[in-house]
């Protein structure tokens, strides 16, 4: 039985600039177990996948209980687990602290905390700094996500520097190697980016100094495509493309 400190250290040590951790993101126990069986040392969750499985909107703070339940199940797989907790499911630092403490007690090694809000705005920097601070101190690797590129608003470098008290920083939507290198140079924290089909390869991201590459909702969306391809093949129809994030969220409940 490992301690929180041992899990934290093991997970932190997987974040190597130039030799990044490839982090697949699961959406239920079955997908997590399949990834663990393929030898991935660490597995994350995807908020979109969890929301879709339970028929709820993504990034709206609606899946706290479902996320905690999945985290508990995944912690029995013998791999390091990091959990997408959206914005912490609260703007109250005390509630976020309690959530992260509870996840640590289950055996979670890391959490991902985003500053984007469902209405497309960004959480004020000072508030997100307090939210990050509240998540620290529980033996859990806190990955601070800046949604500037994802939402197309705000200053990426300002936010990355402001979140320098976290354990890692994540900028989804960042794909240009030169821009990635600029962000790497702006922080002492390991940089996490989102893998994008058609974007830079893992080797190219490594060369830019990335320390962690997440798949986000890609695996869930690819599974939807696979299911549709299988049933459409029965009718002799061609396989569809992988649905986009927007296409999945459009068919989910909106509130």
Short mmCIF file of C-alpha atoms in Angstrom, two decimals, residues 46-53 55-60 63 84 86 114 117-118 145 150-151 216-218 220-221 224 242-255:
data_model
loop_
_atom_site.label_atom_id
_atom_site.label_comp_id
_atom_site.label_asym_id
_atom_site.label_seq_id
_atom_site.Cartn_x
_atom_site.Cartn_y
_atom_site.Cartn_z
CA UNK A 46 -11.82 12.76 -19.16
CA UNK A 47 -14.62 15.01 -17.97
CA UNK A 48 -16.37 14.84 -21.36
CA UNK A 49 -16.38 11.05 -21.31
CA UNK A 50 -17.65 10.87 -17.73
CA UNK A 51 -20.37 13.40 -18.52
CA UNK A 52 -21.42 11.55 -21.65
CA UNK A 53 -21.59 8.18 -19.89
CA UNK A 55 -25.98 11.86 -19.62
CA UNK A 56 -24.85 15.15 -18.13
CA UNK A 57 -23.25 18.31 -19.56
CA UNK A 58 -19.48 18.63 -19.55
CA UNK A 59 -17.56 21.33 -17.66
CA UNK A 60 -20.70 22.42 -15.83
CA UNK A 63 -20.48 15.17 -12.36
CA UNK A 84 -10.10 15.77 -14.14
CA UNK A 86 -13.07 20.48 -13.95
CA UNK A 114 -9.17 24.27 -15.00
CA UNK A 117 -16.05 28.39 -16.98
CA UNK A 118 -19.13 26.96 -18.74
CA UNK A 145 -5.03 24.21 -16.49
CA UNK A 150 -9.15 26.48 -25.46
CA UNK A 151 -11.60 29.37 -25.04
CA UNK A 216 -8.23 14.29 -23.25
CA UNK A 217 -11.56 13.29 -24.78
CA UNK A 218 -9.95 11.80 -27.89
CA UNK A 220 -13.81 8.46 -25.80
CA UNK A 221 -14.66 10.17 -29.09
CA UNK A 224 -17.95 6.47 -30.36
CA UNK A 242 -14.09 10.79 -35.17
CA UNK A 243 -16.67 13.22 -33.77
CA UNK A 244 -15.36 16.51 -32.46
CA UNK A 245 -15.66 17.70 -28.88
CA UNK A 246 -18.34 20.16 -30.00
CA UNK A 247 -20.34 17.43 -31.75
CA UNK A 248 -20.42 15.32 -28.60
CA UNK A 249 -21.33 18.19 -26.30
CA UNK A 250 -24.11 19.18 -28.70
CA UNK A 251 -25.92 15.88 -28.14
CA UNK A 252 -25.54 15.96 -24.35
CA UNK A 253 -28.05 17.60 -22.00
CA UNK A 254 -27.30 21.30 -21.79
CA UNK A 255 -28.16 21.72 -18.10
#
